Amino acid sequence: MPRQLATASPGGLASGRSRVASSGLKGREGLVTGPRHGASLSELTDVELWNGVCDRIESDFAGLFQRYNKAVYNFAFRATASWSVAEDLMQATFATLWRRAREGTVDPLKRDSALPILLAMTRNEVLNDYRIGKRRLRLVEKVEEQPWTDPDNVDEWVEQEAGMARVRQVLGRIPEGQRAVIEMVVWSGLDLTECAYALQVPLGTVKSRLARARKELATTEVAALLGGDA
């Protein structure tokens, strides 16, 4: 069940939001989207693409964007309950990465996948967004406008912004650290080690946070979304 959440989108992410994947990052840099050295995107590892980003190779940055923009986009949606805000935060995440690359402040990738660090960056963008008050979602009002029902298809429920707002409201009962683990492990598919790397905490901390979150929310409406194995 949680694995399916990554593909949920209004009208289907591949169709309704295809411009996100095909248009490249908005900005002044004028990204080159063609593969470097004649290699296709599928032939390049995350480490190779990340090293290219560190070297400010625009086509490698574009390749990384193409590979992970949907995962980042959906992660941001689950954190905000707004598709438009999620797109802004996805763009902000990759813009921050490219800005840091141009400044020479991107650290080498320490794992095979770039997704953990990209989700960590996205989470920082989400937290910053709330802190500075740019976009304050009125979750309570949205929930009150749409009475709670028990849908037969959980994916359809999560796909709706009002439904996701309800999820966020319930998750508000647990500490921030536990929410981060739920979002990364259960909904975004990171393994426990990747999550620990992304959050820069010990593996044991991730395990205990996940167990406590599942226990705390076991009798709530979102229990079916929390999974049982990790």
Coordinates of N, CA and C in Angstrom, one line a residue:
M1 N 0.8 -1.2 0.0 CA 0.0 0.0 0.0 C 0.8 1.3 0.0
P2 N 1.8 1.5 0.9 CA 2.5 2.7 0.9 C 3.3 2.9 -0.4
R3 N 3.8 1.9 -1.0 CA 4.6 2.0 -2.2 C 3.7 2.7 -3.3
Q4 N 2.4 2.5 -3.3 CA 1.6 3.0 -4.4 C 1.4 4.6 -4.2
L5 N 1.7 5.1 -3.0 CA 1.5 6.5 -2.8 C 2.4 7.3 -3.7
A6 N 3.6 6.8 -4.0 CA 4.5 7.6 -4.7 C 4.1 8.0 -6.1
T7 N 3.1 7.2 -6.7 CA 2.6 7.5 -8.0 C 1.2 8.2 -8.0
A8 N 0.7 8.4 -6.8 CA -0.6 9.1 -6.8 C -0.5 10.6 -7.2
S9 N -1.4 11.0 -8.0 CA -1.4 12.4 -8.5 C -2.8 12.7 -9.0
P10 N -3.1 14.0 -9.1 CA -4.4 14.4 -9.7 C -4.4 14.2 -11.2
G11 N -5.2 13.2 -11.6 CA -5.2 13.0 -13.0 C -4.1 12.1 -13.5
G12 N -3.2 11.6 -12.6 CA -2.1 10.9 -13.0 C -0.9 11.8 -13.2
L13 N 0.2 11.5 -12.4 CA 1.3 12.4 -12.5 C 1.9 12.5 -13.8
A14 N 2.0 11.3 -14.5 CA 2.7 11.3 -15.8 C 1.9 12.1 -16.8
S15 N 0.6 12.3 -16.7 CA -0.1 13.0 -17.7 C -0.4 14.4 -17.2
G16 N -1.0 14.6 -16.0 CA -1.4 15.9 -15.5 C -0.2 16.8 -15.2
R17 N 0.9 16.2 -14.8 CA 2.1 17.0 -14.4 C 3.3 16.7 -15.3
S18 N 3.1 16.2 -16.5 CA 4.2 15.7 -17.3 C 5.2 16.8 -17.6
R19 N 4.7 18.1 -17.6 CA 5.6 19.2 -17.9 C 6.7 19.3 -16.9
V20 N 6.5 18.8 -15.7 CA 7.5 18.8 -14.6 C 8.7 18.0 -15.1
A21 N 8.4 16.8 -15.6 CA 9.5 15.9 -16.0 C 10.1 16.3 -17.4
S22 N 9.4 17.0 -18.2 CA 9.9 17.2 -19.6 C 10.5 18.6 -19.8
S23 N 10.1 19.5 -19.0 CA 10.5 20.9 -19.3 C 11.8 21.3 -18.7
G24 N 12.4 20.5 -17.8 CA 13.6 20.9 -17.2 C 13.4 21.9 -16.1
L25 N 14.4 22.2 -15.3 CA 14.2 23.1 -14.2 C 14.1 24.5 -14.7
K26 N 13.2 25.3 -14.2 CA 13.0 26.7 -14.6 C 14.2 27.5 -14.1
G27 N 14.7 28.4 -14.9 CA 15.7 29.3 -14.4 C 16.5 29.8 -15.5
R28 N 17.6 30.5 -15.1 CA 18.4 31.3 -16.1 C 19.5 30.4 -16.7
E29 N 19.8 29.2 -16.1 CA 21.0 28.5 -16.5 C 20.9 27.9 -17.9
G30 N 19.7 27.7 -18.4 CA 19.6 27.1 -19.7 C 20.2 25.7 -19.8
L31 N 19.6 24.8 -19.1 CA 20.1 23.5 -18.9 C 20.2 22.7 -20.3
V32 N 21.3 22.0 -20.4 CA 21.5 21.1 -21.6 C 20.9 19.8 -21.2
T33 N 19.9 19.3 -21.9 CA 19.3 18.1 -21.4 C 19.8 16.8 -22.1
G34 N 20.6 16.9 -23.1 CA 21.1 15.8 -23.8 C 22.1 15.0 -22.9
P35 N 22.3 13.7 -23.2 CA 23.2 12.9 -22.4 C 24.6 13.2 -22.7
R36 N 25.5 13.1 -21.7 CA 26.9 13.5 -21.9 C 27.7 12.3 -22.4
H37 N 28.7 12.6 -23.2 CA 29.6 11.5 -23.7 C 28.8 10.5 -24.5
G38 N 27.6 10.8 -25.0 CA 26.9 9.8 -25.8 C 26.1 8.8 -25.0
A39 N 26.2 8.9 -23.7 CA 25.5 7.9 -22.8 C 24.1 8.2 -22.6
S40 N 23.2 7.2 -22.5 CA 21.8 7.5 -22.2 C 21.7 7.6 -20.7
L41 N 20.6 8.2 -20.3 CA 20.4 8.4 -18.8 C 20.4 7.1 -18.1
S42 N 19.9 6.1 -18.6 CA 19.8 4.8 -17.9 C 21.2 4.2 -17.7
E43 N 22.1 4.6 -18.5 CA 23.5 4.0 -18.4 C 24.3 4.7 -17.3
L44 N 23.8 5.9 -16.8 CA 24.6 6.6 -15.8 C 24.1 6.3 -14.4
T45 N 25.0 6.1 -13.5 CA 24.6 5.8 -12.1 C 24.3 7.1 -11.4
D46 N 23.7 7.1 -10.3 CA 23.4 8.3 -9.5 C 24.8 8.9 -9.1
V47 N 25.7 8.1 -8.8 CA 27.0 8.6 -8.4 C 27.7 9.4 -9.5
E48 N 27.6 8.9 -10.7 CA 28.1 9.6 -11.9 C 27.4 10.9 -12.1
L49 N 26.1 10.9 -12.0 CA 25.3 12.1 -12.2 C 25.6 13.1 -11.1
W50 N 25.7 12.6 -9.9 CA 26.0 13.5 -8.8 C 27.4 14.1 -8.9
N51 N 28.3 13.3 -9.3 CA 29.7 13.9 -9.5 C 29.7 14.9 -10.6
G52 N 28.9 14.7 -11.6 CA 28.7 15.7 -12.7 C 28.1 17.0 -12.2
V53 N 27.1 16.8 -11.3 CA 26.5 18.0 -10.7 C 27.6 18.8 -9.9
C54 N 28.4 18.1 -9.1 CA 29.5 18.7 -8.4 C 30.4 19.4 -9.3
D55 N 30.6 18.9 -10.5 CA 31.5 19.6 -11.5 C 30.7 20.6 -12.4
R56 N 29.5 20.8 -12.0 CA 28.6 21.8 -12.7 C 28.4 21.4 -14.1
I57 N 28.2 20.2 -14.4 CA 27.8 19.7 -15.7 C 26.3 19.7 -15.8
E58 N 25.8 20.6 -16.6 CA 24.4 20.9 -16.7 C 23.5 19.7 -17.1
S59 N 24.1 18.9 -18.1 CA 23.3 17.8 -18.6 C 23.2 16.7 -17.5
D60 N 24.2 16.6 -16.6 CA 24.1 15.6 -15.5 C 23.1 16.1 -14.5
F61 N 23.0 17.4 -14.3 CA 22.0 17.9 -13.4 C 20.6 17.7 -13.9
A62 N 20.5 17.9 -15.2 CA 19.2 17.6 -15.9 C 18.8 16.2 -15.8
G63 N 19.8 15.3 -15.9 CA 19.5 13.8 -15.8 C 19.0 13.5 -14.4
L64 N 19.7 14.1 -13.4 CA 19.3 13.8 -12.0 C 17.8 14.3 -11.8
F65 N 17.6 15.5 -12.3 CA 16.2 16.0 -12.2 C 15.2 15.1 -12.9
Q66 N 15.5 14.6 -14.1 CA 14.6 13.8 -14.8 C 14.3 12.5 -14.0
R67 N 15.4 12.0 -13.4 CA 15.3 10.7 -12.7 C 14.4 10.8 -11.4
Y68 N 14.5 11.9 -10.7 CA 13.9 12.0 -9.4 C 12.9 13.1 -9.1
N69 N 12.6 13.9 -10.2 CA 11.6 15.0 -9.9 C 10.3 14.5 -9.4
K70 N 9.8 13.4 -9.9 CA 8.5 12.9 -9.5 C 8.5 12.4 -8.1
A71 N 9.6 11.7 -7.7 CA 9.7 11.3 -6.3 C 9.7 12.4 -5.3
V72 N 10.5 13.5 -5.7 CA 10.6 14.7 -4.9 C 9.2 15.4 -4.8
Y73 N 8.6 15.5 -6.0 CA 7.3 16.1 -6.1 C 6.2 15.5 -5.2
N74 N 6.1 14.2 -5.3 CA 5.2 13.5 -4.4 C 5.5 13.5 -3.0
F75 N 6.8 13.5 -2.6 CA 7.2 13.7 -1.2 C 6.7 15.0 -0.7
A76 N 6.9 16.1 -1.5 CA 6.5 17.4 -1.1 C 5.0 17.5 -1.0
F77 N 4.3 16.8 -1.9 CA 2.8 16.9 -1.7 C 2.3 16.3 -0.4
R78 N 2.9 15.1 0.0 CA 2.5 14.5 1.2 C 2.9 15.4 2.4
A79 N 3.8 16.3 2.2 CA 4.2 17.1 3.3 C 3.4 18.4 3.4
T80 N 2.7 18.7 2.3 CA 2.0 20.0 2.2 C 0.5 19.9 1.9
A81 N 0.1 18.8 1.4 CA -1.3 18.6 1.0 C -1.7 19.6 -0.1
S82 N -0.8 20.0 -0.9 CA -1.1 21.0 -2.0 C -0.2 20.6 -3.2
W83 N -0.9 20.3 -4.3 CA -0.1 20.0 -5.5 C 0.7 21.2 -6.0
S84 N 0.1 22.4 -6.0 CA 0.8 23.6 -6.5 C 2.0 23.9 -5.6
V85 N 1.9 23.8 -4.3 CA 3.0 24.1 -3.4 C 4.0 23.0 -3.6
A86 N 3.6 21.8 -3.8 CA 4.6 20.7 -3.9 C 5.4 20.9 -5.2
E87 N 4.9 21.4 -6.3 CA 5.6 21.7 -7.5 C 6.7 22.8 -7.2
D88 N 6.2 23.9 -6.5 CA 7.1 24.9 -6.1 C 8.3 24.4 -5.3
L89 N 8.0 23.6 -4.3 CA 9.1 23.1 -3.4 C 10.0 22.1 -4.2
M90 N 9.4 21.3 -5.1 CA 10.3 20.5 -5.9 C 11.3 21.3 -6.7
Q91 N 10.7 22.3 -7.4 CA 11.6 23.2 -8.1 C 12.7 23.9 -7.2
A92 N 12.2 24.3 -6.0 CA 13.1 24.9 -5.1 C 14.3 24.0 -4.7
T93 N 13.9 22.7 -4.5 CA 14.9 21.7 -4.1 C 16.0 21.6 -5.1
F94 N 15.6 21.4 -6.4 CA 16.6 21.3 -7.4 C 17.4 22.6 -7.7
A95 N 16.7 23.7 -7.5 CA 17.3 25.0 -7.7 C 18.4 25.2 -6.6
T96 N 18.1 24.8 -5.4 CA 19.1 24.9 -4.3 C 20.3 24.0 -4.6
L97 N 20.0 22.8 -5.1 CA 21.1 21.9 -5.5 C 22.0 22.5 -6.5
W98 N 21.4 23.1 -7.6 CA 22.2 23.7 -8.6 C 23.0 24.9 -8.2
R99 N 22.3 25.7 -7.3 CA 23.0 26.9 -6.8 C 24.2 26.4 -5.9
R100 N 24.0 25.4 -5.1 CA 25.2 24.9 -4.3 C 26.3 24.4 -5.2
A101 N 25.8 23.7 -6.3 CA 26.9 23.2 -7.2 C 27.7 24.3 -7.8
R102 N 27.0 25.4 -8.2 CA 27.7 26.5 -8.8 C 28.6 27.2 -7.7
E103 N 28.2 27.1 -6.5 CA 29.1 27.7 -5.4 C 30.2 26.7 -5.0
G104 N 30.1 25.4 -5.4 CA 31.1 24.5 -5.1 C 30.9 23.9 -3.7
T105 N 29.7 23.9 -3.2 CA 29.4 23.4 -1.8 C 28.6 22.1 -1.7
V106 N 28.5 21.4 -2.8 CA 27.8 20.1 -2.8 C 28.8 19.0 -2.4
D107 N 28.5 18.3 -1.4 CA 29.3 17.2 -0.9 C 29.2 16.0 -1.8
P108 N 30.3 15.2 -2.0 CA 30.2 13.9 -2.7 C 29.1 13.0 -2.2
L109 N 28.5 12.2 -3.1 CA 27.5 11.3 -2.7 C 28.1 10.1 -2.0
K110 N 27.6 9.8 -0.8 CA 28.1 8.7 0.0 C 27.4 7.4 -0.1
R111 N 26.3 7.4 -0.9 CA 25.6 6.1 -1.1 C 25.3 6.0 -2.6
D112 N 24.8 4.8 -3.0 CA 24.6 4.6 -4.4 C 23.4 5.4 -5.0
S113 N 22.5 5.7 -4.1 CA 21.3 6.5 -4.6 C 21.3 7.9 -4.1
A114 N 20.9 8.8 -5.0 CA 20.8 10.2 -4.6 C 19.5 10.6 -3.9
L115 N 18.5 9.7 -4.0 CA 17.2 10.0 -3.4 C 17.2 10.4 -2.0
P116 N 17.9 9.7 -1.1 CA 17.9 10.1 0.3 C 18.3 11.6 0.6
I117 N 19.3 12.0 0.0 CA 19.8 13.4 0.2 C 18.8 14.4 -0.5
L118 N 18.2 14.0 -1.6 CA 17.3 14.9 -2.3 C 16.0 15.0 -1.4
L119 N 15.6 13.9 -0.8 CA 14.4 14.0 0.1 C 14.7 14.8 1.3
A120 N 15.9 14.7 1.8 CA 16.3 15.5 3.0 C 16.3 17.0 2.6
M121 N 16.8 17.3 1.4 CA 16.8 18.7 1.0 C 15.4 19.2 0.8
T122 N 14.5 18.3 0.3 CA 13.1 18.7 0.1 C 12.4 19.0 1.5
R123 N 12.8 18.1 2.4 CA 12.2 18.3 3.7 C 12.6 19.7 4.3
N124 N 13.9 20.0 4.1 CA 14.4 21.3 4.6 C 13.6 22.5 3.9
E125 N 13.3 22.3 2.6 CA 12.6 23.3 1.9 C 11.2 23.5 2.5
V126 N 10.5 22.3 2.8 CA 9.2 22.3 3.4 C 9.2 23.1 4.8
L127 N 10.2 22.7 5.6 CA 10.3 23.3 6.9 C 10.6 24.8 6.8
N128 N 11.5 25.2 5.9 CA 11.7 26.6 5.7 C 10.5 27.4 5.2
D129 N 9.8 26.7 4.4 CA 8.6 27.3 3.8 C 7.6 27.6 4.9
Y130 N 7.4 26.7 5.9 CA 6.5 27.0 7.0 C 7.1 28.0 7.9
R131 N 8.4 28.0 8.2 CA 9.0 28.9 9.1 C 8.8 30.4 8.7
I132 N 9.0 30.6 7.5 CA 9.0 32.0 7.0 C 7.6 32.4 6.6
G133 N 6.6 31.5 6.7 CA 5.2 31.9 6.6 C 4.8 32.3 5.1
K134 N 5.6 31.8 4.1 CA 5.2 32.1 2.8 C 3.8 31.5 2.4
R135 N 3.7 30.2 2.8 CA 2.4 29.6 2.4 C 1.9 28.8 3.6
R136 N 0.9 29.3 4.3 CA 0.4 28.6 5.5 C -0.9 27.9 5.1
L137 N -0.8 26.6 5.0 CA -2.0 25.8 4.6 C -3.0 25.9 5.7
R138 N -4.3 26.1 5.4 CA -5.3 26.1 6.4 C -5.9 24.7 6.5
L139 N -5.2 23.8 7.1 CA -5.6 22.4 7.2 C -6.9 22.2 7.8
V140 N -7.1 22.9 9.0 CA -8.3 22.7 9.7 C -9.5 23.1 8.9
E141 N -9.5 24.2 8.2 CA -10.5 24.7 7.4 C -10.8 23.8 6.3
K142 N -9.8 23.3 5.6 CA -10.0 22.3 4.5 C -10.7 21.1 5.0
V143 N -10.3 20.6 6.1 CA -10.9 19.4 6.7 C -12.4 19.6 7.0
E144 N -12.7 20.8 7.6 CA -14.0 21.1 8.0 C -14.9 21.2 6.7
E145 N -14.4 21.7 5.7 CA -15.1 21.9 4.4 C -15.5 20.6 3.8
Q146 N -14.8 19.5 4.1 CA -15.0 18.2 3.5 C -15.1 17.2 4.6
P147 N -16.4 16.8 4.9 CA -16.6 15.8 6.0 C -15.8 14.5 5.8
W148 N -15.3 14.0 6.9 CA -14.5 12.8 6.8 C -15.3 11.6 6.4
T149 N -14.8 10.8 5.4 CA -15.5 9.5 5.1 C -14.4 8.4 5.0
D150 N -14.8 7.2 5.0 CA -13.9 6.1 4.9 C -14.0 5.6 3.4
P151 N -13.1 6.0 2.5 CA -13.2 5.5 1.2 C -12.7 4.1 1.0
D152 N -13.2 3.4 0.0 CA -12.8 2.0 -0.3 C -11.4 2.0 -0.8
N153 N -11.0 3.0 -1.6 CA -9.7 3.0 -2.2 C -8.8 4.1 -1.5
V154 N -7.9 3.6 -0.7 CA -7.0 4.5 0.1 C -6.2 5.4 -0.8
D155 N -5.8 4.9 -2.0 CA -5.0 5.7 -2.9 C -5.8 6.9 -3.4
E156 N -7.1 6.7 -3.7 CA -7.9 7.8 -4.1 C -8.0 8.9 -3.0
W157 N -8.1 8.4 -1.8 CA -8.2 9.3 -0.7 C -7.0 10.2 -0.5
V158 N -5.8 9.5 -0.6 CA -4.6 10.3 -0.4 C -4.3 11.2 -1.6
E159 N -4.9 10.8 -2.8 CA -4.7 11.7 -4.0 C -5.3 13.0 -3.8
Q160 N -6.4 13.1 -3.0 CA -7.1 14.4 -2.9 C -6.4 15.3 -1.9
E161 N -6.4 16.5 -2.1 CA -5.7 17.5 -1.2 C -6.4 17.5 0.1
A162 N -7.7 17.5 0.2 CA -8.4 17.5 1.4 C -8.1 16.3 2.2
G163 N -8.0 15.1 1.5 CA -7.7 13.9 2.2 C -6.3 13.9 2.8
M164 N -5.3 14.5 2.0 CA -4.0 14.6 2.5 C -3.9 15.6 3.6
A165 N -4.7 16.6 3.6 CA -4.7 17.5 4.7 C -5.1 16.8 6.0
R166 N -6.1 15.9 5.9 CA -6.5 15.1 7.0 C -5.4 14.2 7.5
V167 N -4.6 13.6 6.6 CA -3.4 12.8 7.0 C -2.5 13.7 7.8
R168 N -2.2 14.9 7.3 CA -1.2 15.7 7.9 C -1.7 16.1 9.3
Q169 N -3.0 16.3 9.5 CA -3.6 16.7 10.8 C -3.4 15.5 11.8
V170 N -3.6 14.3 11.3 CA -3.4 13.1 12.2 C -2.0 13.0 12.5
L171 N -1.1 13.1 11.5 CA 0.3 13.0 11.8 C 0.9 14.0 12.8
G172 N 0.1 15.1 12.9 CA 0.5 16.2 13.8 C 0.5 15.7 15.3
R173 N -0.1 14.5 15.5 CA -0.1 14.0 16.9 C 1.2 13.4 17.3
I174 N 2.1 13.2 16.4 CA 3.4 12.6 16.7 C 4.5 13.6 16.5
P175 N 5.7 13.4 17.2 CA 6.8 14.4 17.0 C 7.3 14.5 15.6
E176 N 7.9 15.6 15.3 CA 8.5 15.9 14.0 C 9.4 14.8 13.5
G177 N 10.3 14.3 14.4 CA 11.2 13.2 14.0 C 10.6 12.0 13.6
Q178 N 9.5 11.6 14.2 CA 8.7 10.4 13.8 C 8.0 10.6 12.5
R179 N 7.5 11.8 12.3 CA 6.9 12.1 11.0 C 7.9 12.0 9.8
A180 N 9.1 12.4 10.1 CA 10.1 12.4 9.0 C 10.4 10.9 8.6
V181 N 10.4 10.1 9.6 CA 10.7 8.6 9.3 C 9.5 8.0 8.5
I182 N 8.3 8.3 8.9 CA 7.1 7.8 8.2 C 7.2 8.3 6.8
E183 N 7.5 9.5 6.5 CA 7.5 10.1 5.2 C 8.5 9.5 4.3
M184 N 9.7 9.2 4.9 CA 10.8 8.7 4.1 C 10.8 7.2 3.9
V185 N 10.5 6.5 5.0 CA 10.6 5.0 4.9 C 9.3 4.4 4.4
V186 N 8.2 4.8 5.0 CA 6.9 4.2 4.6 C 6.4 4.7 3.3
W187 N 6.4 6.0 3.0 CA 5.8 6.6 1.9 C 6.7 6.8 0.7
S188 N 8.0 7.0 1.0 CA 9.0 7.3 -0.1 C 9.9 6.1 -0.5
G189 N 9.8 5.0 0.3 CA 10.5 3.8 0.0 C 11.9 3.7 0.3
L190 N 12.5 4.6 1.1 CA 13.8 4.5 1.6 C 14.0 3.4 2.6
D191 N 15.1 2.7 2.5 CA 15.3 1.7 3.6 C 15.8 2.4 4.9
L192 N 15.9 1.7 6.0 CA 16.2 2.3 7.2 C 17.5 3.0 7.2
T193 N 18.5 2.4 6.6 CA 19.8 2.9 6.5 C 19.9 4.2 5.7
E194 N 19.2 4.2 4.6 CA 19.1 5.4 3.8 C 18.4 6.6 4.5
C195 N 17.4 6.2 5.3 CA 16.7 7.2 6.1 C 17.6 7.8 7.1
A196 N 18.4 6.9 7.8 CA 19.3 7.4 8.8 C 20.3 8.3 8.2
Y197 N 20.8 8.0 7.0 CA 21.7 8.9 6.3 C 21.1 10.2 5.9
A198 N 19.9 10.2 5.4 CA 19.2 11.4 5.1 C 19.0 12.3 6.2
L199 N 18.6 11.8 7.4 CA 18.3 12.6 8.5 C 19.5 12.8 9.4
Q200 N 20.6 12.1 9.1 CA 21.8 12.2 9.9 C 21.6 11.9 11.4
V201 N 21.0 10.7 11.5 CA 20.8 10.2 12.9 C 21.2 8.7 12.9
P202 N 21.4 8.1 14.0 CA 21.8 6.7 14.1 C 20.7 5.8 13.6
L203 N 21.0 4.6 13.1 CA 20.1 3.7 12.5 C 19.1 3.3 13.6
G204 N 19.6 3.1 14.9 CA 18.7 2.7 16.0 C 17.6 3.7 16.2
T205 N 18.0 5.0 16.0 CA 17.0 6.1 16.2 C 15.9 6.0 15.2
V206 N 16.2 5.7 14.0 CA 15.2 5.5 12.9 C 14.3 4.4 13.3
K207 N 14.8 3.3 13.7 CA 14.0 2.1 14.0 C 13.0 2.4 15.2
S208 N 13.5 3.1 16.2 CA 12.7 3.4 17.4 C 11.6 4.4 17.0
R209 N 12.0 5.4 16.2 CA 11.0 6.4 15.8 C 9.9 5.8 15.0
L210 N 10.2 4.9 14.1 CA 9.2 4.2 13.3 C 8.3 3.3 14.1
A211 N 8.9 2.6 15.0 CA 8.0 1.7 15.9 C 7.1 2.6 16.8
R212 N 7.6 3.7 17.3 CA 6.8 4.5 18.2 C 5.6 5.2 17.4
A213 N 6.0 5.6 16.2 CA 5.0 6.2 15.3 C 3.8 5.3 15.0
R214 N 4.2 4.1 14.6 CA 3.2 3.1 14.3 C 2.3 2.7 15.5
K215 N 2.9 2.6 16.6 CA 2.2 2.3 17.8 C 1.2 3.4 18.2
E216 N 1.7 4.7 18.1 CA 0.9 5.8 18.5 C -0.3 6.0 17.5
L217 N -0.1 5.7 16.2 CA -1.2 5.9 15.3 C -1.9 4.6 14.9
A218 N -1.7 3.6 15.6 CA -2.3 2.3 15.2 C -3.8 2.3 15.2
T219 N -4.4 3.1 16.0 CA -5.9 3.1 16.0 C -6.5 4.3 15.3
T220 N -5.7 5.1 14.5 CA -6.2 6.2 13.8 C -6.6 5.9 12.4
E221 N -7.2 6.9 11.7 CA -7.6 6.7 10.3 C -6.5 6.4 9.4
V222 N -5.2 6.8 9.7 CA -4.1 6.6 8.8 C -3.3 5.3 9.0
A223 N -3.8 4.5 9.9 CA -3.1 3.3 10.3 C -2.8 2.4 9.0
A224 N -3.7 2.4 8.1 CA -3.5 1.6 6.9 C -2.4 2.1 6.0
L225 N -2.0 3.4 6.2 CA -1.0 3.9 5.4 C 0.4 3.8 5.9
L226 N 0.5 3.2 7.1 CA 1.8 3.2 7.8 C 2.6 1.9 7.6
G227 N 2.0 1.0 6.9 CA 2.7 -0.3 6.7 C 3.0 -1.0 7.9
G228 N 3.6 -2.2 7.7 CA 3.9 -3.1 8.9 C 5.3 -3.6 8.9
D229 N 6.0 -3.4 7.8 CA 7.4 -3.9 7.7 C 8.2 -2.8 7.1
A230 N 9.5 -2.9 7.4 CA 10.5 -1.9 6.9 C 11.8 -2.5 6.7

